Amino acid sequence: MMPDLDFEGISSRPAACVSRFRLEQYLAGELIATEGSALTRHLEGCGRCRDLEARLRQEKRSFQSRVPFDVFMAGLSARLEPHETPLEAPLEAPLETPLETPGAVPAEPPAQVPRGTHPDRSGPLVALWRLLSRTFSTPAWVGLAVTAAALWVLLPHESNQLEPPYVGIRSGAGLPGPLEVYRYRNGVATPAVSGETFRAGDRLEFIVRPGAHRYMHLVSVDGEGRLTPFYPGDGASSLALGGSSELLLPGSIALDGYIGLERIFAVFTAQPLPWSEIEAAAARLSRPSGRPLPLERIDALPLEGADQVTFLLVKE
Amino acid sequence: MALTRGEIQVLYDRYAHVVSHRCRTLLGNEQEAYDVMQDVFIRLIQSGDQLRGEASPLTWLYRVSTNLCLNRIRDHRSRSRKLAEPDLTATNLPGMSAFSNIDPDRRELVNSLLERVDEETRAVVLYYFVDELTLEEVSALMSLSVPTIRKRIQHFQGVARRTLNLSPASALLLCGIAAGLPLGGTAHRGGALSLEWLNHVMRVL
């Protein structure tokens, strides 16, 4: 039987002081008048809590300078489903803590986009959704969508999922490949397959199995020929793998709003490979005049002495 | 019912920095924290009705951000469980620099202890030890009774004691260390893990 222990005794916070959560409620104006007054009096006499309050205010200023509202909203808009962007719809009832809408807020979508993303372009599916929503009442076009989905499942159709090509690096039969990709969408992670469709805002995580190779670049090239370093994020020299046989790369990569094909290349080498060689190889990819790169047919960057595995993104 | 852009701006002004800080604390990775913060606000936009039922939007945001961070940690752990631990001294992995200051054994201890309890208990542990909320505040946040919160903490303490074969007092202190330590890779900067307290605990252990 567990003895009864003094749980409160282990906190580093003096009993009279408030938690960070409580102070955040205070600063957000969520406390009722008597609670707020009591906390104001406490702050007047408590240097520890005053310091915490100052720190919270500083954190707010710092965050808002790093992520201004327009950037914040652009990030949200990029990740919302087309049918989930009714940002102009009013609340039917007020929140219990009333929101004081500041000044005139522009109703049009934000012009600014997050750094590192291409300008968002509406794809054919978005256009179709808009057309449906204008043409039919909601139940009607939802019914059409359900019918279309059922037909898609029931009727035979050609898969657009392509096998990831491997150049010089393979796992044994039945073993996982050298590059495994997971897609995060709305907080849910699922294994991804080369040739699947992806959306702006999807995030990718990677597991690599480099075999005997010690260094890697993980990059992407889109149909316009734009080269983006994923790992290391600044391009620079190769990512040192430290002899790991399997490695979950830290963090994740957010997809931008580019519409079309984009191919990821994992370039494994025995020695560090300068970024300039990756750039030069990407520039050598043959692009038909006035047309996108035929990424569906390109299975490697033209590099000597590098083993590669690639993964195709179909972005819509 | 979704929120208007103007209403989102008010919520951004009041709460976005709070959610951002919370996600950074729990995940220890700036990029992932930003990602989860966006998830939280997407849920917020989609959940106007739920939000209206809350006396405090901050309570709702704390609960959702905690759950999403715990989900992210669980997903990340399940994918990396069988992967070899990278030799961090030999790598230049982006975003992992924060790991360099953390004892991997201690991080593993934190994760292994938290993995042995259910998600509700995990959330209680975070609120109680990391956020240093009172039992009453945790109770209000999770809509559970104070005795239930106390039982969850005792359960976690018991798991730590059995796992590490410690005395109850040591296990209690260790629970605080475990919960105060980074879950995703960076040091907790809050009050639960003062250096003085940590030194005291290490002496006890």
Coordinates of C-alpha atoms in Angstrom, one line a residue:
Chain A
M1 CA 0.0 0.0 0.0
M2 CA 1.4 3.3 -1.0
P3 CA 1.9 5.7 1.9
D4 CA 0.1 9.0 1.8
L5 CA 2.7 11.5 0.7
D6 CA 2.8 15.2 0.8
F7 CA 2.5 16.0 -2.9
E8 CA 2.5 19.7 -2.4
G9 CA 5.8 19.5 -0.7
I10 CA 7.8 18.7 -3.8
S11 CA 6.9 21.8 -5.8
S12 CA 9.6 24.4 -6.2
R13 CA 6.9 27.0 -6.2
P14 CA 6.2 28.6 -2.8
A15 CA 2.6 27.8 -1.6
A16 CA 1.5 31.4 -1.8
C17 CA 2.7 31.9 -5.4
V18 CA 0.7 31.1 -8.4
S19 CA 1.4 28.7 -11.2
R20 CA 2.4 29.8 -14.7
F21 CA -1.0 28.6 -15.9
R22 CA -2.8 30.8 -13.4
L23 CA -0.7 33.8 -14.3
E24 CA -1.4 33.2 -18.0
Q25 CA -5.1 33.2 -17.2
Y26 CA -4.6 36.5 -15.4
L27 CA -2.8 38.1 -18.3
A28 CA -5.5 36.8 -20.7
G29 CA -8.2 38.4 -18.6
E30 CA -9.8 35.1 -17.7
L31 CA -10.0 35.5 -14.0
I32 CA -13.1 36.8 -12.3
A33 CA -12.8 40.2 -10.7
T34 CA -12.1 39.0 -7.1
E35 CA -9.5 36.5 -8.2
G36 CA -7.8 39.1 -10.5
S37 CA -7.7 41.6 -7.7
A38 CA -6.2 39.1 -5.3
L39 CA -3.5 38.2 -7.8
T40 CA -2.8 41.9 -8.5
R41 CA -2.2 42.4 -4.7
H42 CA 0.0 39.3 -4.6
L43 CA 2.1 40.5 -7.6
E44 CA 2.7 43.8 -5.8
G45 CA 4.4 42.0 -2.9
C46 CA 6.0 39.1 -4.7
G47 CA 9.2 39.6 -6.7
R48 CA 9.2 35.9 -7.9
C49 CA 5.7 36.2 -9.4
R50 CA 6.5 39.7 -10.8
D51 CA 9.5 38.2 -12.5
L52 CA 7.4 35.4 -14.0
E53 CA 4.9 38.0 -15.2
A54 CA 7.6 40.0 -16.9
R55 CA 8.9 36.9 -18.5
L56 CA 5.5 35.9 -19.9
R57 CA 5.0 39.4 -21.3
Q58 CA 8.5 39.2 -22.9
E59 CA 7.7 35.8 -24.4
K60 CA 4.5 37.2 -25.9
R61 CA 6.4 40.1 -27.5
S62 CA 9.1 37.8 -28.8
F63 CA 6.6 35.3 -30.3
Q64 CA 4.6 38.0 -32.0
S65 CA 7.7 39.6 -33.5
R66 CA 8.8 36.2 -34.8
V67 CA 5.4 35.1 -36.0
P68 CA 3.2 38.1 -36.9
F69 CA -0.5 37.5 -37.3
D70 CA -0.5 37.5 -41.1
V71 CA 2.3 34.8 -41.2
F72 CA 0.4 32.8 -38.6
M73 CA -2.8 33.0 -40.6
A74 CA -1.1 32.1 -43.8
G75 CA 0.3 29.0 -42.2
L76 CA -3.1 28.0 -40.9
S77 CA -4.7 28.6 -44.3
A78 CA -2.2 26.5 -46.0
R79 CA -3.0 23.6 -43.8
L80 CA -6.7 23.8 -43.7
E81 CA -8.7 21.6 -46.0
P82 CA -10.5 23.5 -48.8
H83 CA -13.8 22.9 -47.1
E84 CA -12.4 23.9 -43.7
T85 CA -11.6 27.5 -44.6
P86 CA -14.7 29.4 -43.7
L87 CA -12.7 32.0 -41.8
E88 CA -15.4 34.6 -42.5
A89 CA -18.2 32.7 -40.9
P90 CA -19.4 34.4 -37.7
L91 CA -19.8 32.8 -34.3
E92 CA -23.4 32.0 -33.5
A93 CA -23.0 32.7 -29.8
P94 CA -20.4 34.8 -28.0
L95 CA -17.6 33.1 -26.1
E96 CA -17.9 33.1 -22.3
T97 CA -14.8 35.3 -22.3
P98 CA -15.8 38.0 -24.9
L99 CA -13.4 38.6 -27.7
E100 CA -12.6 42.2 -28.3
T101 CA -12.1 42.3 -32.0
P102 CA -9.3 44.9 -32.6
G103 CA -9.9 47.7 -35.1
A104 CA -10.5 47.0 -38.7
V105 CA -9.3 43.6 -39.7
P106 CA -8.9 43.0 -43.4
A107 CA -11.3 40.4 -44.7
E108 CA -9.2 39.4 -47.7
P109 CA -6.8 36.5 -47.3
P110 CA -3.3 37.4 -46.1
A111 CA -0.9 38.4 -48.9
Q112 CA 2.1 37.2 -46.9
V113 CA 3.1 33.6 -47.0
P114 CA 5.4 31.8 -44.6
R115 CA 9.1 32.0 -45.4
G116 CA 10.4 29.1 -47.4
T117 CA 7.1 28.4 -49.2
H118 CA 6.1 29.0 -52.7
P119 CA 3.0 31.2 -53.2
D120 CA -0.1 29.1 -52.8
R121 CA -1.8 28.1 -56.0
S122 CA -5.3 26.6 -56.1
G123 CA -5.2 23.2 -57.8
P124 CA -7.9 21.6 -59.8
L125 CA -9.5 19.9 -56.8
V126 CA -9.9 23.2 -55.1
A127 CA -11.4 24.7 -58.2
L128 CA -13.7 21.7 -58.5
W129 CA -14.8 22.1 -54.8
R130 CA -15.5 25.8 -55.3
L131 CA -17.5 25.0 -58.4
L132 CA -19.5 22.3 -56.6
S133 CA -20.2 24.5 -53.6
R134 CA -21.4 27.3 -55.8
T135 CA -23.5 25.1 -58.1
F136 CA -25.2 22.8 -55.6
S137 CA -26.7 23.0 -52.2
T138 CA -24.5 21.3 -49.5
P139 CA -26.4 18.0 -49.3
A140 CA -26.4 17.7 -53.1
W141 CA -22.7 18.1 -53.6
V142 CA -21.8 16.1 -50.6
G143 CA -24.0 13.3 -52.2
L144 CA -22.1 13.8 -55.4
A145 CA -18.8 13.5 -53.6
V146 CA -19.9 10.4 -51.8
T147 CA -21.0 8.8 -55.1
A148 CA -17.8 9.7 -56.8
A149 CA -15.8 8.3 -53.9
A150 CA -17.8 5.0 -54.1
L151 CA -17.2 4.8 -57.9
W152 CA -13.5 5.4 -57.3
V153 CA -13.4 2.5 -54.9
L154 CA -15.6 0.1 -57.0
L155 CA -14.4 0.7 -60.5
P156 CA -11.0 -0.5 -61.7
H157 CA -8.5 2.3 -62.3
E158 CA -4.8 2.7 -62.8
S159 CA -2.8 3.3 -59.7
N160 CA -0.6 6.4 -59.6
Q161 CA 1.6 4.9 -57.0
L162 CA 5.1 4.3 -58.3
E163 CA 7.8 2.2 -56.9
P164 CA 10.6 4.3 -55.5
P165 CA 13.7 3.7 -57.7
Y166 CA 16.9 2.7 -56.1
V167 CA 20.3 3.5 -57.7
G168 CA 23.1 1.5 -56.1
I169 CA 21.4 1.0 -52.7
R170 CA 18.9 -1.7 -51.8
S171 CA 17.7 -3.5 -48.8
G172 CA 17.5 -7.3 -48.9
A173 CA 14.3 -9.0 -50.0
G174 CA 11.5 -8.3 -47.6
L175 CA 13.5 -5.7 -45.7
P176 CA 12.5 -2.1 -45.4
G177 CA 14.0 0.2 -48.0
P178 CA 16.7 2.8 -47.4
L179 CA 14.2 5.7 -47.3
E180 CA 11.0 5.5 -45.4
V181 CA 8.6 8.5 -45.5
Y182 CA 5.8 9.4 -43.1
R183 CA 3.2 12.0 -43.7
Y184 CA 1.8 14.2 -40.9
R185 CA -1.6 15.7 -41.7
N186 CA -3.8 17.3 -39.0
G187 CA -1.7 15.7 -36.3
V188 CA -2.0 12.1 -37.7
A189 CA 1.1 10.3 -39.0
T190 CA 0.8 7.7 -41.8
P191 CA 3.4 5.8 -43.8
A192 CA 3.6 7.4 -47.3
V193 CA 4.2 5.7 -50.6
S194 CA 6.1 7.2 -53.5
G195 CA 3.7 8.6 -56.1
E196 CA 1.0 9.5 -53.5
T197 CA -0.7 12.8 -53.6
F198 CA 0.3 15.4 -51.0
R199 CA -1.0 18.9 -50.0
A200 CA 0.5 22.1 -48.9
G201 CA 1.0 22.0 -45.2
D202 CA 1.6 18.2 -45.1
R203 CA 4.7 17.4 -43.1
L204 CA 7.1 14.7 -43.9
E205 CA 9.3 12.7 -41.6
F206 CA 12.1 10.4 -42.8
I207 CA 13.8 7.2 -41.7
V208 CA 16.9 6.4 -43.6
R209 CA 18.9 3.2 -43.7
P210 CA 22.1 4.2 -45.3
G211 CA 23.9 0.8 -45.3
A212 CA 27.6 1.4 -45.3
H213 CA 27.3 5.0 -46.4
R214 CA 28.4 7.7 -43.9
Y215 CA 27.0 10.8 -45.5
M216 CA 23.8 12.0 -47.0
H217 CA 22.0 14.9 -48.7
L218 CA 18.2 14.8 -48.7
V219 CA 16.9 17.3 -51.2
S220 CA 13.9 17.9 -53.4
V221 CA 13.5 19.2 -56.9
D222 CA 10.2 20.4 -58.2
G223 CA 8.9 20.6 -61.7
E224 CA 10.3 24.1 -62.2
G225 CA 13.7 22.8 -61.4
R226 CA 13.9 24.4 -58.0
L227 CA 16.3 22.6 -55.6
T228 CA 15.5 22.6 -51.9
P229 CA 17.8 21.2 -49.2
F230 CA 15.9 19.1 -46.6
Y231 CA 18.8 17.6 -44.6
P232 CA 21.0 19.3 -43.8
G233 CA 18.5 22.2 -43.9
D234 CA 21.1 24.8 -45.0
G235 CA 22.6 22.6 -47.7
A236 CA 26.2 23.2 -46.7
S237 CA 28.1 19.9 -46.5
S238 CA 26.6 16.5 -46.2
L239 CA 24.7 15.2 -43.2
A240 CA 27.1 12.9 -41.3
L241 CA 25.2 9.7 -40.4
G242 CA 27.6 8.6 -37.7
G243 CA 27.6 5.0 -38.7
S244 CA 23.9 4.5 -37.8
S245 CA 22.2 1.7 -39.7
E246 CA 18.8 3.3 -39.2
L247 CA 18.1 6.9 -38.4
L248 CA 15.0 8.8 -37.8
L249 CA 15.8 12.3 -39.0
P250 CA 14.8 15.0 -36.5
G251 CA 12.0 17.3 -37.0
S252 CA 9.9 17.3 -40.1
I253 CA 9.6 19.1 -43.5
A254 CA 6.5 21.1 -44.3
L255 CA 5.4 21.0 -47.9
D256 CA 4.8 24.3 -49.7
G257 CA 2.0 25.2 -52.1
Y258 CA 3.7 24.1 -55.3
I259 CA 1.3 22.2 -57.5
G260 CA 2.7 19.4 -59.7
L261 CA 5.4 16.8 -59.3
E262 CA 8.2 17.1 -56.9
R263 CA 10.9 14.5 -56.3
I264 CA 12.9 13.8 -53.2
F265 CA 16.5 12.5 -53.6
A266 CA 18.5 10.9 -50.8
V267 CA 22.1 11.0 -52.0
F268 CA 24.4 8.7 -50.0
T269 CA 28.1 9.0 -50.2
A270 CA 31.2 7.6 -48.4
Q271 CA 32.7 11.0 -48.1
P272 CA 31.1 14.5 -47.6
L273 CA 29.7 15.9 -50.8
P274 CA 29.8 19.7 -51.3
W275 CA 26.4 21.3 -51.8
S276 CA 27.8 22.9 -55.1
E277 CA 27.9 19.4 -56.6
I278 CA 24.2 18.8 -55.7
E279 CA 23.3 22.1 -57.3
A280 CA 25.3 21.4 -60.4
A281 CA 23.7 18.0 -60.7
A282 CA 20.2 19.4 -60.3
A283 CA 21.0 22.0 -63.0
R284 CA 22.0 19.2 -65.4
L285 CA 18.5 17.7 -65.2
S286 CA 17.1 17.9 -68.7
R287 CA 14.1 20.1 -69.0
P288 CA 12.0 20.3 -72.1
S289 CA 11.6 23.9 -73.3
G290 CA 8.7 25.6 -71.6
R291 CA 7.6 22.4 -69.8
P292 CA 8.1 21.1 -66.3
L293 CA 10.8 18.6 -65.6
P294 CA 9.6 15.1 -66.3
L295 CA 10.1 14.0 -62.7
E296 CA 8.0 10.9 -63.2
R297 CA 10.9 9.5 -65.3
I298 CA 13.9 10.9 -63.5
D299 CA 15.2 8.3 -61.0
A300 CA 18.5 9.9 -59.9
L301 CA 20.5 13.1 -59.9
P302 CA 23.4 12.9 -62.4
L303 CA 26.1 12.4 -59.9
E304 CA 29.2 10.2 -60.0
G305 CA 30.0 8.0 -57.0
A306 CA 26.8 8.5 -55.2
D307 CA 24.1 6.0 -54.4
Q308 CA 20.6 7.3 -54.4
V309 CA 17.0 6.6 -53.6
T310 CA 14.1 8.8 -54.6
F311 CA 10.5 9.5 -53.7
L312 CA 7.9 11.1 -55.9
L313 CA 5.4 13.6 -54.5
V314 CA 2.3 14.4 -56.5
K315 CA 1.3 17.8 -55.1
E316 CA -2.2 19.1 -55.5
Chain B
M1 CA -19.0 26.7 -35.9
A2 CA -15.8 28.3 -37.2
L3 CA -14.4 31.6 -36.0
T4 CA -14.0 34.7 -38.1
R5 CA -10.5 36.1 -39.0
G6 CA -11.0 38.9 -36.5
E7 CA -11.9 36.5 -33.7
I8 CA -8.9 34.3 -34.5
Q9 CA -6.7 37.5 -34.3
V10 CA -7.9 38.1 -30.8
L11 CA -7.2 34.5 -29.8
Y12 CA -3.8 34.7 -31.5
D13 CA -3.0 37.9 -29.5
R14 CA -4.0 36.3 -26.2
Y15 CA -3.0 32.7 -26.5
A16 CA -0.7 31.8 -29.5
H17 CA 2.5 32.6 -27.5
V18 CA 1.2 30.5 -24.6
V19 CA 0.5 27.5 -26.8
S20 CA 3.8 27.9 -28.6
H21 CA 5.7 27.9 -25.3
R22 CA 3.8 24.9 -24.0
C23 CA 4.5 22.9 -27.1
R24 CA 8.2 23.8 -27.0
T25 CA 8.4 22.8 -23.4
L26 CA 6.8 19.4 -24.1
L27 CA 8.4 18.6 -27.4
G28 CA 11.7 20.3 -27.1
N29 CA 11.9 21.0 -30.8
E30 CA 11.1 24.4 -32.3
Q31 CA 9.9 23.1 -35.6
E32 CA 7.7 20.4 -34.2
A33 CA 6.3 22.8 -31.6
Y34 CA 5.3 25.3 -34.3
D35 CA 3.6 22.4 -36.2
V36 CA 1.6 21.3 -33.2
M37 CA 0.7 24.9 -32.3
Q38 CA -0.8 25.2 -35.8
D39 CA -2.7 21.9 -35.2
V40 CA -4.1 23.3 -31.9
F41 CA -5.4 26.5 -33.7
I42 CA -6.8 24.5 -36.5
R43 CA -8.8 22.5 -33.9
L44 CA -9.7 25.7 -32.3
I45 CA -11.1 27.1 -35.6
Q46 CA -13.0 24.0 -36.2
S47 CA -14.3 23.7 -32.6
G48 CA -16.0 27.0 -31.9
D49 CA -18.9 25.2 -30.2
Q50 CA -16.6 23.3 -27.9
L51 CA -14.8 26.4 -27.1
R52 CA -18.0 28.2 -26.2
G53 CA -18.6 25.5 -23.5
E54 CA -15.3 26.5 -21.7
A55 CA -15.2 29.0 -19.0
S56 CA -11.6 29.6 -20.0
P57 CA -10.3 29.3 -23.6
L58 CA -6.8 28.8 -22.0
T59 CA -8.0 25.7 -20.3
W60 CA -9.2 24.3 -23.6
L61 CA -6.0 25.2 -25.3
Y62 CA -3.8 23.7 -22.6
R63 CA -5.8 20.4 -22.8
V64 CA -5.7 20.2 -26.6
S65 CA -2.0 21.2 -26.8
T66 CA -1.1 18.7 -24.1
N67 CA -3.0 15.9 -25.9
L68 CA -1.5 16.7 -29.3
C69 CA 2.0 16.9 -27.9
L70 CA 1.6 13.5 -26.1
N71 CA 0.3 12.0 -29.4
R72 CA 3.2 13.4 -31.3
I73 CA 5.7 12.0 -28.7
R74 CA 4.0 8.6 -28.8
D75 CA 4.0 8.5 -32.6
H76 CA 7.6 9.6 -32.8
R77 CA 8.6 7.0 -30.2
S78 CA 6.8 4.2 -31.9
R79 CA 8.5 4.9 -35.1
S80 CA 12.0 5.3 -33.6
R81 CA 11.7 2.6 -31.0
K82 CA 13.7 0.1 -32.9
L83 CA 16.1 2.5 -34.5
A84 CA 19.6 2.6 -33.3
E85 CA 20.4 5.7 -31.2
P86 CA 22.4 8.0 -33.4
D87 CA 25.9 8.8 -32.4
L88 CA 25.2 12.5 -31.8
T89 CA 28.8 13.4 -31.2
A90 CA 29.6 12.5 -34.8
T91 CA 26.6 14.0 -36.5
N92 CA 25.5 17.5 -37.5
L93 CA 21.8 16.7 -37.5
P94 CA 19.7 19.8 -37.8
G95 CA 17.4 20.4 -34.9
M96 CA 19.1 18.0 -32.6
S97 CA 21.6 20.3 -31.1
A98 CA 19.5 20.5 -28.0
F99 CA 20.1 16.8 -27.4
S100 CA 23.7 17.4 -26.9
N101 CA 23.2 18.8 -23.4
I102 CA 21.0 16.0 -22.2
D103 CA 22.1 12.7 -20.7
P104 CA 20.5 10.1 -23.0
D105 CA 20.1 7.7 -20.2
R106 CA 18.0 10.2 -18.3
R107 CA 15.9 11.0 -21.3
E108 CA 15.3 7.4 -21.8
L109 CA 14.3 7.0 -18.2
V110 CA 11.7 9.8 -18.6
N111 CA 10.3 8.2 -21.7
S112 CA 10.3 4.7 -20.3
L113 CA 8.5 5.8 -17.1
L114 CA 5.8 7.8 -19.0
E115 CA 5.3 4.9 -21.4
R116 CA 4.3 2.6 -18.6
V117 CA 1.2 4.7 -17.7
D118 CA -2.0 5.5 -19.6
E119 CA -2.4 8.7 -21.5
E120 CA -4.7 10.3 -18.9
T121 CA -2.1 9.6 -16.2
R122 CA 0.6 11.0 -18.5
A123 CA -1.4 14.2 -18.8
V124 CA -1.9 14.5 -15.1
V125 CA 1.8 14.0 -14.5
L126 CA 2.6 16.8 -16.9
Y127 CA 0.1 19.2 -15.4
Y128 CA 1.2 18.4 -11.9
F129 CA 5.0 18.1 -12.1
V130 CA 5.9 20.2 -15.2
D131 CA 3.2 22.9 -15.0
E132 CA 3.2 22.8 -11.2
L133 CA -0.5 23.1 -11.0
T134 CA -2.3 22.4 -7.8
L135 CA -4.4 19.2 -7.5
E136 CA -7.4 21.4 -7.7
E137 CA -6.2 23.1 -10.9
V138 CA -5.4 19.8 -12.5
S139 CA -8.8 18.6 -11.4
A140 CA -10.5 21.6 -13.1
L141 CA -8.4 21.3 -16.2
M142 CA -9.1 17.6 -16.8
S143 CA -12.6 17.5 -15.4
L144 CA -11.6 14.8 -13.0
S145 CA -12.0 14.8 -9.2
V146 CA -9.2 15.7 -6.9
P147 CA -9.0 12.1 -5.4
T148 CA -8.8 10.8 -9.0
I149 CA -5.9 13.1 -9.8
R150 CA -4.2 12.0 -6.5
K151 CA -4.6 8.4 -7.5
R152 CA -3.1 9.0 -10.9
I153 CA -0.1 10.6 -9.4
Q154 CA 0.3 7.8 -6.9
H155 CA 0.0 5.3 -9.8
F156 CA 2.8 7.0 -11.6
Q157 CA 4.8 7.2 -8.5
G158 CA 4.2 3.4 -7.9
V159 CA 5.3 2.6 -11.5
A160 CA 8.5 4.6 -11.0
R161 CA 9.1 2.9 -7.7
R162 CA 8.6 -0.6 -9.0
T163 CA 10.5 0.1 -12.2
L164 CA 13.5 1.5 -10.4
N165 CA 13.2 -0.4 -7.2
L166 CA 13.2 2.7 -5.1
S167 CA 11.8 3.7 -1.7
P168 CA 8.5 5.6 -1.9
A169 CA 10.1 8.9 -1.0
S170 CA 12.8 8.5 -3.7
A171 CA 10.2 7.5 -6.2
L172 CA 8.1 10.6 -5.5
L173 CA 11.1 12.8 -6.1
L174 CA 12.1 10.9 -9.1
C175 CA 8.6 11.4 -10.6
G176 CA 9.2 15.1 -10.3
I177 CA 12.5 14.8 -12.1
A178 CA 11.1 12.5 -14.7
A179 CA 8.2 14.8 -15.5
G180 CA 10.3 17.9 -15.3
L181 CA 12.8 16.6 -17.7
P182 CA 12.5 17.0 -21.5
L183 CA 10.1 14.7 -23.3
G184 CA 11.2 15.6 -26.7
G185 CA 14.8 16.5 -26.2
T186 CA 15.4 19.9 -24.6
A187 CA 15.8 20.9 -21.1
H188 CA 12.7 22.0 -19.2
R189 CA 13.1 25.6 -18.2
G190 CA 10.3 25.8 -15.7
G191 CA 10.4 25.7 -12.0
A192 CA 9.9 22.0 -11.5
L193 CA 13.5 21.2 -12.0
S194 CA 15.6 23.6 -10.1
L195 CA 19.2 22.7 -9.9
E196 CA 19.1 22.8 -6.1
W197 CA 16.2 20.4 -6.0
L198 CA 17.8 18.1 -8.5
N199 CA 21.0 18.0 -6.4
H200 CA 18.9 17.1 -3.4
V201 CA 17.1 14.4 -5.3
M202 CA 20.4 12.9 -6.5
R203 CA 21.6 12.8 -2.9
V204 CA 18.5 11.0 -1.9
L205 CA 18.8 8.5 -4.7

